[in-house]
CSV table of C-alpha atoms in Angstrom, one decimal:
chain,number,residue,atom,x,y,z
A,116,UNK,CA,14.1,-15.3,-110.5
A,117,UNK,CA,17.0,-14.5,-112.8
A,118,UNK,CA,18.2,-11.1,-114.1
A,119,UNK,CA,21.2,-10.5,-116.3
A,120,UNK,CA,22.4,-7.0,-117.1
A,121,UNK,CA,25.0,-6.4,-119.8
A,122,UNK,CA,26.6,-9.7,-118.9
A,123,UNK,CA,30.0,-10.2,-120.5
A,124,UNK,CA,32.5,-13.0,-120.0
A,125,UNK,CA,36.0,-13.0,-121.4
A,126,UNK,CA,38.5,-15.8,-121.4
A,127,UNK,CA,42.1,-14.8,-122.4
A,128,UNK,CA,40.8,-11.8,-124.4
A,129,UNK,CA,38.2,-14.0,-126.1
A,130,UNK,CA,34.6,-12.8,-125.5
A,131,UNK,CA,32.4,-15.8,-124.7
A,132,UNK,CA,29.3,-13.7,-123.7
A,133,UNK,CA,28.7,-10.2,-125.0
A,134,UNK,CA,26.4,-7.9,-123.1
A,135,UNK,CA,23.6,-10.2,-122.4
A,136,UNK,CA,20.4,-8.8,-120.9
A,137,UNK,CA,17.8,-11.3,-119.7
A,138,UNK,CA,14.9,-11.6,-117.3
A,139,UNK,CA,13.5,-15.0,-116.2
A,140,UNK,CA,10.4,-15.0,-114.0
A,141,UNK,CA,9.8,-17.4,-111.2
A,142,UNK,CA,8.1,-20.6,-112.4
A,143,UNK,CA,9.3,-20.2,-116.0
A,144,UNK,CA,10.6,-23.1,-118.1
A,145,UNK,CA,13.4,-22.0,-120.4
A,146,UNK,CA,15.5,-23.7,-123.0
A,147,UNK,CA,19.0,-22.3,-123.8
A,148,UNK,CA,20.3,-23.6,-127.1
A,149,UNK,CA,23.0,-22.8,-129.6
A,150,UNK,CA,26.0,-24.3,-131.3
A,151,UNK,CA,28.9,-25.7,-129.3
A,152,UNK,CA,31.0,-22.7,-128.0
A,153,UNK,CA,28.0,-20.4,-128.2
A,154,UNK,CA,28.3,-19.7,-124.4
A,155,UNK,CA,25.5,-21.9,-123.0
A,156,UNK,CA,27.5,-23.6,-120.3
A,157,UNK,CA,29.3,-20.3,-119.4
A,158,UNK,CA,26.0,-18.6,-118.9
A,159,UNK,CA,24.9,-21.4,-116.6
A,160,UNK,CA,28.2,-21.3,-114.7
A,161,UNK,CA,27.7,-17.5,-114.2
A,162,UNK,CA,24.3,-18.2,-112.7
A,163,UNK,CA,25.5,-20.6,-110.0
A,164,UNK,CA,28.7,-18.5,-109.5
A,165,UNK,CA,31.2,-21.1,-110.7
A,166,UNK,CA,32.5,-18.2,-112.8
A,167,UNK,CA,32.6,-14.5,-112.2
A,168,UNK,CA,31.4,-12.1,-114.9
A,169,UNK,CA,34.0,-9.9,-116.6
A,170,UNK,CA,31.4,-7.2,-116.8
A,171,UNK,CA,27.8,-6.6,-116.0
A,172,UNK,CA,25.7,-8.2,-113.2
A,173,UNK,CA,23.9,-11.5,-112.4
A,174,UNK,CA,21.0,-11.6,-110.0
A,175,UNK,CA,19.4,-14.8,-108.8
A,176,UNK,CA,16.5,-14.9,-106.4
A,177,UNK,CA,17.0,-11.2,-105.8
A,178,UNK,CA,20.7,-11.5,-104.9
A,179,UNK,CA,23.6,-10.3,-106.9
A,180,UNK,CA,25.6,-13.6,-107.1
A,181,UNK,CA,29.0,-12.2,-108.1
A,182,UNK,CA,29.1,-10.0,-105.0
A,183,UNK,CA,28.0,-12.5,-102.3
A,184,UNK,CA,30.1,-13.6,-99.4
A,185,UNK,CA,31.1,-17.3,-99.4
A,186,UNK,CA,28.6,-18.2,-96.8
A,187,UNK,CA,25.7,-16.4,-98.5
A,188,UNK,CA,26.7,-17.9,-101.8
A,189,UNK,CA,26.6,-21.4,-100.2
A,190,UNK,CA,23.1,-20.6,-98.9
A,191,UNK,CA,22.0,-19.3,-102.3
A,192,UNK,CA,23.4,-22.5,-104.0
A,193,UNK,CA,21.1,-24.5,-101.8
A,194,UNK,CA,18.2,-23.0,-103.6
A,195,UNK,CA,19.7,-24.0,-107.0
A,196,UNK,CA,19.7,-27.5,-108.3
A,197,UNK,CA,22.5,-27.9,-110.9
A,198,UNK,CA,22.6,-30.8,-113.3
A,199,UNK,CA,26.2,-30.7,-114.4
A,200,UNK,CA,27.3,-31.7,-117.9
A,201,UNK,CA,30.2,-33.7,-116.4
A,202,UNK,CA,28.0,-35.0,-113.6
A,203,UNK,CA,30.4,-34.0,-110.8
A,204,UNK,CA,29.7,-37.1,-108.7
A,205,UNK,CA,31.8,-37.9,-105.6
A,206,UNK,CA,33.7,-41.0,-106.6
A,207,UNK,CA,34.1,-42.4,-103.1
A,208,UNK,CA,30.4,-42.3,-102.4
A,209,UNK,CA,27.7,-44.7,-103.5
A,210,UNK,CA,24.8,-43.6,-105.6
A,211,UNK,CA,22.6,-43.2,-102.5
A,212,UNK,CA,25.3,-41.3,-100.6
A,213,UNK,CA,25.9,-39.0,-103.5
A,214,UNK,CA,22.3,-37.9,-103.2
A,215,UNK,CA,22.0,-38.0,-99.4
A,216,UNK,CA,25.1,-36.0,-98.6
A,217,UNK,CA,23.6,-32.9,-100.2
A,218,UNK,CA,20.4,-33.5,-98.2
A,219,UNK,CA,22.3,-33.9,-95.0
A,220,UNK,CA,23.8,-30.4,-95.1
A,221,UNK,CA,20.4,-29.1,-96.0
A,222,UNK,CA,19.5,-30.2,-92.5
A,223,UNK,CA,17.7,-33.4,-93.1
A,224,UNK,CA,18.2,-36.3,-90.7
A,225,UNK,CA,19.8,-39.5,-92.0
A,226,UNK,CA,16.6,-41.5,-92.2
A,227,UNK,CA,14.6,-38.7,-93.9
A,228,UNK,CA,17.5,-38.0,-96.3
A,229,UNK,CA,17.7,-41.7,-97.3
A,230,UNK,CA,13.9,-41.9,-97.7
A,231,UNK,CA,13.9,-38.9,-100.0
A,232,UNK,CA,17.0,-39.9,-102.0
A,233,UNK,CA,15.5,-43.4,-102.5
A,234,UNK,CA,12.2,-41.9,-103.8
A,235,UNK,CA,14.1,-39.7,-106.4
A,236,UNK,CA,16.4,-42.6,-107.4
A,237,UNK,CA,13.3,-44.8,-107.8
A,238,UNK,CA,11.7,-42.2,-110.0
A,239,UNK,CA,14.8,-42.1,-112.2
A,240,UNK,CA,15.0,-45.9,-112.3
A,241,UNK,CA,18.2,-46.1,-110.3
A,242,UNK,CA,17.1,-47.5,-106.9
A,243,UNK,CA,18.5,-50.9,-107.7
A,244,UNK,CA,21.9,-49.4,-108.1
A,245,UNK,CA,21.9,-47.3,-104.9
A,246,UNK,CA,24.9,-49.2,-103.4
A,247,UNK,CA,27.0,-48.9,-106.5
A,248,UNK,CA,30.0,-46.5,-106.8
A,249,UNK,CA,29.8,-44.0,-109.7
A,250,UNK,CA,32.8,-45.6,-111.5
A,251,UNK,CA,30.8,-48.8,-112.2
A,252,UNK,CA,27.8,-46.9,-113.7
A,253,UNK,CA,27.3,-46.2,-117.3
A,254,UNK,CA,27.3,-42.6,-118.6
A,255,UNK,CA,23.5,-42.5,-118.6
A,256,UNK,CA,23.3,-43.9,-115.1
A,257,UNK,CA,25.8,-41.3,-113.8
A,258,UNK,CA,23.8,-38.6,-115.5
A,259,UNK,CA,20.7,-39.8,-113.7
A,260,UNK,CA,22.5,-39.8,-110.4
A,261,UNK,CA,23.5,-36.2,-111.0
A,262,UNK,CA,19.9,-35.4,-111.9
A,263,UNK,CA,18.7,-37.1,-108.7
A,264,UNK,CA,21.1,-35.1,-106.6
A,265,UNK,CA,19.9,-31.8,-108.2
A,266,UNK,CA,16.2,-32.7,-107.7
A,267,UNK,CA,16.3,-34.3,-104.3
A,268,UNK,CA,16.2,-31.1,-102.2
A,269,UNK,CA,13.4,-29.6,-104.3
A,270,UNK,CA,15.3,-26.4,-105.3
A,271,UNK,CA,13.5,-23.3,-106.5
A,272,UNK,CA,15.7,-23.0,-109.5
A,273,UNK,CA,17.0,-25.9,-111.6
A,274,UNK,CA,19.9,-25.3,-114.1
A,275,UNK,CA,20.6,-28.3,-116.3
A,276,UNK,CA,23.6,-28.4,-118.6
A,277,UNK,CA,22.9,-30.9,-121.4
A,278,UNK,CA,20.9,-33.2,-119.1
A,279,UNK,CA,20.0,-35.6,-121.8
A,280,UNK,CA,23.4,-35.8,-123.4
A,281,UNK,CA,24.0,-39.4,-122.2
A,282,UNK,CA,20.4,-40.6,-122.1
A,283,UNK,CA,18.4,-42.6,-124.7
A,284,UNK,CA,15.2,-41.1,-126.2
A,285,UNK,CA,13.0,-42.9,-123.6
A,286,UNK,CA,15.0,-41.7,-120.7
A,287,UNK,CA,15.3,-38.2,-122.1
A,288,UNK,CA,11.5,-38.1,-122.4
A,289,UNK,CA,11.1,-39.4,-118.9
A,290,UNK,CA,13.5,-36.7,-117.6
A,291,UNK,CA,11.7,-34.0,-119.5
A,292,UNK,CA,8.4,-35.2,-118.0
A,293,UNK,CA,10.0,-35.1,-114.5
A,294,UNK,CA,11.3,-31.5,-115.1
A,295,UNK,CA,7.8,-30.5,-116.2
A,296,UNK,CA,6.3,-31.9,-113.0
A,297,UNK,CA,8.8,-30.0,-111.0
A,298,UNK,CA,8.1,-26.8,-113.0
A,299,UNK,CA,4.3,-27.2,-112.4
A,300,UNK,CA,5.1,-27.3,-108.7
A,301,UNK,CA,6.6,-23.8,-109.1
A,302,UNK,CA,10.3,-24.3,-109.7
A,303,UNK,CA,12.1,-22.3,-112.4
A,304,UNK,CA,13.9,-24.5,-114.9
A,305,UNK,CA,16.6,-23.5,-117.3
A,306,UNK,CA,17.9,-26.3,-119.6
A,307,UNK,CA,20.9,-25.8,-121.8
A,308,UNK,CA,20.7,-28.2,-124.7
A,309,UNK,CA,21.5,-28.6,-128.4
A,310,UNK,CA,19.1,-31.5,-128.7
A,311,UNK,CA,16.4,-30.1,-131.0
A,312,UNK,CA,14.1,-33.1,-130.3
A,313,UNK,CA,14.0,-32.0,-126.7
A,314,UNK,CA,13.0,-28.5,-127.8
A,315,UNK,CA,10.3,-29.8,-130.1
A,316,UNK,CA,8.9,-32.1,-127.4
A,317,UNK,CA,8.2,-29.3,-125.0
A,318,UNK,CA,6.8,-26.0,-126.0
A,319,UNK,CA,8.7,-23.4,-123.9
A,320,UNK,CA,10.5,-20.2,-124.1
A,321,UNK,CA,13.7,-20.7,-125.9
A,322,UNK,CA,16.9,-18.6,-126.1
A,323,UNK,CA,19.2,-19.1,-129.0
A,324,UNK,CA,22.8,-18.1,-128.3
A,325,UNK,CA,25.1,-17.3,-131.1
A,326,UNK,CA,28.6,-16.0,-130.7
A,327,UNK,CA,27.9,-14.9,-127.1
A,328,UNK,CA,24.7,-13.0,-127.9
A,329,UNK,CA,21.0,-13.8,-127.6
A,330,UNK,CA,20.0,-14.3,-131.2
A,331,UNK,CA,16.5,-15.4,-130.6
A,332,UNK,CA,14.1,-15.3,-127.5
A,333,UNK,CA,10.7,-16.9,-128.0
A,334,UNK,CA,8.9,-20.2,-128.6
A,335,UNK,CA,10.5,-23.0,-130.6
A,336,UNK,CA,10.8,-23.3,-133.6
A,337,UNK,CA,11.8,-19.7,-134.3
B,73,UNK,CA,26.6,-32.3,-86.7
B,74,UNK,CA,26.4,-36.0,-86.9
B,75,UNK,CA,27.0,-36.1,-90.7
B,76,UNK,CA,30.1,-34.0,-90.2
B,77,UNK,CA,31.4,-36.7,-87.9
B,78,UNK,CA,30.4,-39.4,-90.3
B,79,UNK,CA,32.1,-37.6,-93.2
B,80,UNK,CA,35.3,-37.3,-91.0
B,81,UNK,CA,35.1,-41.0,-90.3
B,82,UNK,CA,34.7,-41.7,-94.0
B,83,UNK,CA,37.8,-39.7,-94.7
B,84,UNK,CA,39.7,-41.7,-92.1
B,85,UNK,CA,38.4,-45.1,-93.4
B,86,UNK,CA,39.6,-44.3,-96.9
B,87,UNK,CA,43.0,-43.3,-95.5
B,88,UNK,CA,43.2,-45.8,-92.7
B,89,UNK,CA,46.9,-46.8,-93.1
B,90,UNK,CA,48.1,-43.2,-93.6
B,91,UNK,CA,46.0,-42.0,-90.6
B,92,UNK,CA,47.7,-44.7,-88.5
B,93,UNK,CA,51.1,-43.6,-89.7
B,94,UNK,CA,50.2,-40.0,-88.8
B,95,UNK,CA,49.0,-41.1,-85.3
B,96,UNK,CA,52.3,-42.9,-84.7
B,97,UNK,CA,54.4,-40.1,-86.2
B,98,UNK,CA,52.7,-37.6,-83.9
B,99,UNK,CA,53.0,-39.9,-80.9
B,100,UNK,CA,56.8,-40.0,-81.1
B,101,UNK,CA,57.5,-36.3,-80.6
B,102,UNK,CA,54.5,-36.0,-78.2
B,103,UNK,CA,55.9,-38.9,-76.1
B,104,UNK,CA,59.4,-37.3,-76.1
B,105,UNK,CA,57.8,-33.9,-75.2
B,106,UNK,CA,56.0,-35.6,-72.3
B,107,UNK,CA,59.3,-37.3,-71.2
B,108,UNK,CA,61.3,-34.0,-71.3
B,109,UNK,CA,58.5,-32.2,-69.4
B,110,UNK,CA,58.6,-34.9,-66.7
B,111,UNK,CA,62.4,-34.6,-66.4
B,112,UNK,CA,62.0,-30.8,-66.3
B,113,UNK,CA,59.6,-31.2,-63.4
B,114,UNK,CA,61.9,-33.6,-61.7
B,115,UNK,CA,64.8,-31.1,-61.8
B,116,UNK,CA,62.6,-28.3,-60.4
B,117,UNK,CA,63.5,-28.8,-56.7
B,118,UNK,CA,67.2,-28.4,-57.7
B,119,UNK,CA,66.4,-25.1,-59.4
B,120,UNK,CA,65.2,-23.8,-56.1
B,121,UNK,CA,68.7,-24.3,-54.7
B,122,UNK,CA,70.0,-21.5,-56.9
B,123,UNK,CA,68.0,-19.0,-55.0
B,124,UNK,CA,69.2,-20.1,-51.6
B,125,UNK,CA,71.3,-17.4,-50.0
B,126,UNK,CA,75.0,-18.1,-49.8
B,127,UNK,CA,77.0,-17.5,-46.7
B,128,UNK,CA,80.3,-15.7,-47.3
B,129,UNK,CA,82.8,-15.4,-44.5
B,130,UNK,CA,84.7,-12.2,-44.1
B,131,UNK,CA,87.7,-11.7,-41.7
B,132,UNK,CA,88.0,-8.2,-40.2
B,133,UNK,CA,91.3,-6.6,-39.2
B,134,UNK,CA,92.3,-7.9,-35.7
B,135,UNK,CA,93.3,-4.4,-34.5
B,136,UNK,CA,89.7,-3.2,-34.8
B,137,UNK,CA,88.1,-2.7,-31.4
B,138,UNK,CA,84.5,-3.7,-30.5
B,139,UNK,CA,83.1,-0.2,-31.3
B,140,UNK,CA,84.8,-0.1,-34.7
B,141,UNK,CA,83.6,-3.7,-35.6
B,142,UNK,CA,80.0,-2.9,-34.6
B,143,UNK,CA,80.2,0.4,-36.6
B,144,UNK,CA,81.5,-1.5,-39.6
B,145,UNK,CA,78.7,-4.2,-39.4
B,146,UNK,CA,76.1,-1.5,-38.9
B,147,UNK,CA,77.3,0.3,-42.0
B,148,UNK,CA,77.3,-2.8,-44.2
B,149,UNK,CA,73.8,-3.7,-42.9
B,150,UNK,CA,72.6,-0.1,-43.8
B,151,UNK,CA,74.2,-0.3,-47.3
B,152,UNK,CA,73.0,-3.8,-48.1
B,153,UNK,CA,69.5,-4.3,-46.7
B,154,UNK,CA,69.2,-7.8,-48.2
B,155,UNK,CA,72.3,-9.0,-46.3
B,156,UNK,CA,72.2,-10.7,-43.0
B,157,UNK,CA,75.4,-10.1,-41.0
B,158,UNK,CA,76.4,-11.9,-37.9
B,159,UNK,CA,79.7,-11.6,-35.9
B,160,UNK,CA,81.0,-15.0,-34.8
B,161,UNK,CA,82.1,-14.7,-31.2
B,162,UNK,CA,85.7,-15.6,-30.2
B,163,UNK,CA,84.9,-18.9,-28.4
B,164,UNK,CA,82.9,-20.2,-31.4
B,165,UNK,CA,85.7,-19.2,-33.8
B,166,UNK,CA,88.3,-20.9,-31.7
B,167,UNK,CA,86.3,-24.0,-31.5
B,168,UNK,CA,85.9,-24.1,-35.3
B,169,UNK,CA,89.6,-23.4,-35.9
B,170,UNK,CA,90.8,-26.0,-33.5
B,171,UNK,CA,89.2,-28.7,-35.6
B,172,UNK,CA,91.7,-27.8,-38.3
B,173,UNK,CA,94.6,-26.4,-36.2
B,174,UNK,CA,95.2,-28.5,-33.0
B,175,UNK,CA,98.0,-26.2,-31.9
B,176,UNK,CA,95.9,-23.1,-32.1
B,177,UNK,CA,95.5,-22.9,-28.3
B,178,UNK,CA,99.3,-22.6,-27.9
B,179,UNK,CA,99.5,-19.8,-30.4
B,180,UNK,CA,96.7,-17.9,-28.7
B,181,UNK,CA,98.3,-18.1,-25.2
B,182,UNK,CA,101.6,-16.9,-23.8
B,183,UNK,CA,103.9,-13.9,-24.3
B,184,UNK,CA,103.8,-13.9,-28.1
B,185,UNK,CA,100.2,-14.8,-28.4
B,186,UNK,CA,98.7,-13.9,-31.8
B,187,UNK,CA,95.4,-12.1,-32.1
B,188,UNK,CA,92.6,-13.8,-33.9
B,189,UNK,CA,90.8,-11.7,-36.5
B,190,UNK,CA,87.0,-11.2,-36.2
B,191,UNK,CA,84.9,-13.5,-38.4
B,192,UNK,CA,81.7,-12.0,-39.8
B,193,UNK,CA,79.3,-14.3,-41.8
B,194,UNK,CA,77.3,-12.5,-44.4
B,195,UNK,CA,74.2,-14.3,-45.9
B,196,UNK,CA,73.8,-12.7,-49.3
B,197,UNK,CA,71.5,-13.3,-52.4
B,198,UNK,CA,74.4,-12.4,-54.7
B,199,UNK,CA,77.7,-13.5,-53.0
B,200,UNK,CA,79.7,-11.7,-55.7
B,201,UNK,CA,78.7,-8.4,-54.1
B,202,UNK,CA,80.5,-9.4,-50.9
B,203,UNK,CA,83.8,-9.7,-52.8
B,204,UNK,CA,83.9,-5.9,-53.1
B,205,UNK,CA,84.4,-5.6,-49.3
B,206,UNK,CA,88.0,-7.0,-49.7
B,207,UNK,CA,89.0,-3.6,-51.1
B,208,UNK,CA,88.2,-1.8,-47.8
B,209,UNK,CA,90.9,-1.3,-45.1
B,210,UNK,CA,88.8,-3.1,-42.4
B,211,UNK,CA,88.8,-6.4,-44.2
B,212,UNK,CA,91.7,-8.7,-44.5
B,213,UNK,CA,90.1,-11.6,-46.4
B,214,UNK,CA,86.8,-12.6,-48.1
B,215,UNK,CA,86.0,-16.3,-48.2
B,216,UNK,CA,84.9,-18.3,-51.3
B,217,UNK,CA,81.7,-16.9,-52.8
B,218,UNK,CA,80.6,-20.0,-54.8
B,219,UNK,CA,78.4,-22.7,-53.4
B,220,UNK,CA,77.6,-26.2,-54.6
B,221,UNK,CA,73.9,-25.3,-54.2
B,222,UNK,CA,74.2,-22.4,-56.6
B,223,UNK,CA,76.0,-24.6,-59.2
B,224,UNK,CA,73.4,-27.3,-58.9
B,225,UNK,CA,70.6,-24.8,-59.1
B,226,UNK,CA,72.1,-23.1,-62.1
B,227,UNK,CA,72.7,-26.4,-63.9
B,228,UNK,CA,69.1,-27.6,-63.1
B,229,UNK,CA,67.7,-24.3,-64.3
B,230,UNK,CA,69.6,-24.5,-67.6
B,231,UNK,CA,68.4,-28.1,-68.0
B,232,UNK,CA,64.8,-27.1,-67.3
B,233,UNK,CA,65.0,-24.4,-70.0
B,234,UNK,CA,66.7,-26.7,-72.4
B,235,UNK,CA,64.1,-29.5,-71.8
B,236,UNK,CA,61.3,-27.0,-72.1
B,237,UNK,CA,62.7,-25.7,-75.5
B,238,UNK,CA,63.1,-29.3,-76.7
B,239,UNK,CA,59.4,-30.0,-75.7
B,240,UNK,CA,58.2,-27.0,-77.6
B,241,UNK,CA,60.3,-28.1,-80.7
B,242,UNK,CA,58.9,-31.6,-80.5
B,243,UNK,CA,55.3,-30.4,-80.2
B,244,UNK,CA,55.9,-28.0,-83.1
B,245,UNK,CA,57.1,-31.0,-85.2
B,246,UNK,CA,54.0,-32.9,-84.2
B,247,UNK,CA,51.9,-29.9,-85.3
B,248,UNK,CA,53.8,-29.7,-88.6
B,249,UNK,CA,53.2,-33.4,-89.2
B,250,UNK,CA,49.4,-33.0,-88.7
B,251,UNK,CA,49.4,-29.8,-90.9
B,252,UNK,CA,51.3,-31.5,-93.7
B,253,UNK,CA,48.9,-34.5,-93.6
B,254,UNK,CA,45.8,-32.2,-93.8
B,255,UNK,CA,47.5,-30.1,-96.5
B,256,UNK,CA,47.9,-33.3,-98.6
B,257,UNK,CA,44.4,-34.5,-97.9
B,258,UNK,CA,42.9,-31.1,-98.9
B,259,UNK,CA,44.7,-31.3,-102.2
B,260,UNK,CA,43.7,-35.0,-102.7
B,261,UNK,CA,40.1,-34.0,-102.1
B,262,UNK,CA,40.2,-30.8,-104.2
B,263,UNK,CA,37.6,-32.2,-106.6
B,264,UNK,CA,35.3,-33.2,-103.9
B,265,UNK,CA,35.6,-29.8,-102.2
B,266,UNK,CA,34.7,-28.1,-105.5
B,267,UNK,CA,31.6,-30.3,-105.8
B,268,UNK,CA,30.6,-29.7,-102.2
B,269,UNK,CA,30.9,-25.9,-102.8
B,270,UNK,CA,28.9,-26.1,-106.0
B,271,UNK,CA,26.0,-27.9,-104.3
B,272,UNK,CA,25.8,-25.4,-101.4
B,273,UNK,CA,28.1,-26.7,-98.7
B,274,UNK,CA,29.2,-23.9,-96.3
B,275,UNK,CA,32.9,-23.6,-95.4
B,276,UNK,CA,32.3,-25.1,-92.0
B,277,UNK,CA,30.6,-28.1,-93.6
B,278,UNK,CA,33.6,-28.5,-95.9
B,279,UNK,CA,36.3,-28.0,-93.3
B,280,UNK,CA,34.8,-29.8,-90.3
B,281,UNK,CA,35.2,-33.4,-91.6
B,282,UNK,CA,38.9,-32.7,-92.1
B,283,UNK,CA,39.1,-31.5,-88.5
B,284,UNK,CA,37.4,-34.7,-87.3
B,285,UNK,CA,39.7,-36.8,-89.5
B,286,UNK,CA,42.7,-35.2,-87.9
B,287,UNK,CA,41.3,-35.3,-84.4
B,288,UNK,CA,40.9,-39.1,-84.1
B,289,UNK,CA,44.6,-39.8,-85.0
B,290,UNK,CA,45.5,-37.0,-82.6
B,291,UNK,CA,43.6,-38.7,-79.7
B,292,UNK,CA,45.2,-42.0,-80.6
B,293,UNK,CA,48.6,-40.3,-80.7
B,294,UNK,CA,47.9,-38.8,-77.3
B,295,UNK,CA,47.2,-42.2,-75.8
B,296,UNK,CA,50.3,-43.8,-77.5
B,297,UNK,CA,52.4,-40.8,-76.4
B,298,UNK,CA,51.3,-41.4,-72.8
B,299,UNK,CA,52.4,-45.0,-72.9
B,300,UNK,CA,55.7,-44.0,-74.6
B,301,UNK,CA,56.4,-41.2,-72.0
B,302,UNK,CA,55.6,-43.6,-69.1
B,303,UNK,CA,58.0,-46.1,-70.5
B,304,UNK,CA,60.9,-43.6,-71.0
B,305,UNK,CA,60.4,-42.2,-67.5
B,306,UNK,CA,60.4,-45.7,-66.1
B,307,UNK,CA,63.7,-46.5,-67.8
B,308,UNK,CA,65.3,-43.3,-66.4
B,309,UNK,CA,63.8,-44.0,-63.0
B,310,UNK,CA,65.4,-47.5,-62.9
B,311,UNK,CA,68.8,-46.0,-63.8
B,312,UNK,CA,68.5,-43.2,-61.3
B,313,UNK,CA,67.3,-45.4,-58.4
B,314,UNK,CA,70.3,-47.7,-59.1
B,315,UNK,CA,72.7,-44.8,-58.0
B,316,UNK,CA,70.6,-44.0,-55.0
B,317,UNK,CA,69.0,-40.7,-56.2
B,318,UNK,CA,65.3,-39.9,-56.0
B,319,UNK,CA,63.7,-41.1,-59.3
B,320,UNK,CA,61.5,-39.1,-61.6
B,321,UNK,CA,57.9,-40.1,-61.6
B,322,UNK,CA,55.3,-40.2,-64.3
B,323,UNK,CA,52.7,-37.7,-63.2
B,324,UNK,CA,49.1,-39.1,-63.8
B,325,UNK,CA,48.0,-35.7,-65.3
B,326,UNK,CA,50.4,-36.2,-68.1
B,327,UNK,CA,48.0,-38.7,-69.7
B,328,UNK,CA,45.3,-36.0,-69.8
B,329,UNK,CA,47.9,-33.5,-71.0
B,330,UNK,CA,49.0,-35.8,-73.8
B,331,UNK,CA,45.4,-36.5,-74.9
B,332,UNK,CA,44.7,-32.7,-74.7
B,333,UNK,CA,47.7,-32.0,-76.9
B,334,UNK,CA,46.5,-34.8,-79.2
B,335,UNK,CA,43.2,-32.9,-79.5
B,336,UNK,CA,44.4,-29.3,-79.7
B,337,UNK,CA,47.4,-29.8,-82.0
B,338,UNK,CA,45.6,-31.5,-85.0
B,339,UNK,CA,42.6,-29.2,-84.5
B,340,UNK,CA,44.8,-26.2,-84.7
B,341,UNK,CA,46.7,-27.7,-87.6
B,342,UNK,CA,43.5,-28.4,-89.4
B,343,UNK,CA,42.0,-25.0,-88.9
B,344,UNK,CA,45.2,-23.2,-89.8
B,345,UNK,CA,45.9,-25.4,-92.9
B,346,UNK,CA,42.2,-25.2,-94.1
B,347,UNK,CA,42.2,-21.4,-93.7
B,348,UNK,CA,45.5,-21.2,-95.6
B,349,UNK,CA,44.1,-23.3,-98.4
B,350,UNK,CA,40.5,-22.0,-98.3
B,351,UNK,CA,40.6,-21.3,-102.1
B,352,UNK,CA,41.3,-25.0,-102.9
B,353,UNK,CA,38.4,-26.2,-104.9
B,354,UNK,CA,37.2,-22.8,-105.9
B,355,UNK,CA,36.2,-22.8,-109.4
B,356,UNK,CA,37.3,-19.5,-110.8
């Protein structure tokens, strides 16, 4: 599902990622951890092509993402559900619209998109806030909307950047359980987190990034 | 397709007042363009006068006999195939001259009778060419070469071109208004465009709502421009009728043309502007 070869990313001469090689099979559940500035978010951004690598290659679902045309990249991104650290919600749209608008350009009709969005929001305990605008939601609620949007179209790959950063322990546990369910259904999940409680709650392959390199690749704790 | 339309309407709703201002701003130059186009059409029959052939009168030397005159006419007809030459017979010439000179009959009779020169009328596309005949020994005078028809035609043609150019400039200003509005909207929505790209929206899914959002004020502008152009033409018609001239009319097809321009201009402006700013919202 994911293949990285000698992946390097440099910002203003500073090397954030240094020659990373990685293979993630379809259906795997993977944690990505490390201190702040270790390169977790950058690695995820390279996977959904929000950044381009300085060197090396990135393959997702068999396609080299840094060499795709805009149209093909858009089609690839439809197979990837991204839970952004900063939520990236559309501030003019309600909670329900934030989820349905993605489903609409995946080809779903309004009624079906609303039905599916409502189901996901209900599962995340947000159905009662479906008409609210993001600005009136708490940080945790906004995060759950971002999660709902990423999960609604049942992507084959889910990339989550600190998905529990604004959630309390109960909600974090609920989210993890939700991600596990989706993983059992065959989706590949990659979660970037520095929350050790999350790593301990779920036995899974864990990558530890340190100064732009993979320091550890195995089950948690090392 | 439906959701693109809904997104376009949502964009419009959020910027309702600005969209209304855009529609009105576009309507003004479009109405003026419609008005100038109508005036240009109105002046078209006058333009045709310019191409009417002008008759230039040429007086031949009175000493020329019939054979010499006919040889001269035949030579000119041979050299200038677009000319139509006709010799005015003596009786007709006398009739015409007597209107202006009542004593002509006395001059033409008696011992010291004068000899009338031969009048040849030449119908020529370019009357200036006839002037050159004055240099020949057979010709004693060439009449005036200008005609009121040509002056009117030339003036009307110049006015048509001028009005056409003004229409184009006005439509270009309407295009620029729409393009500037879309440019501002694209930058206002840069964050949204970024998010849409990141969650898999294709370029057409991103751009189409902006096209729809520009199209609706454009159609409203087309309708408003039709009303505006009709009013301006009516005002001119009232003034022109008062001096007894045929008044310009508001052609019914101008409504369709204004709405068509209202559709095409903002669409073109949206497509060009979105293509120019395609990288807005890209993340690297």
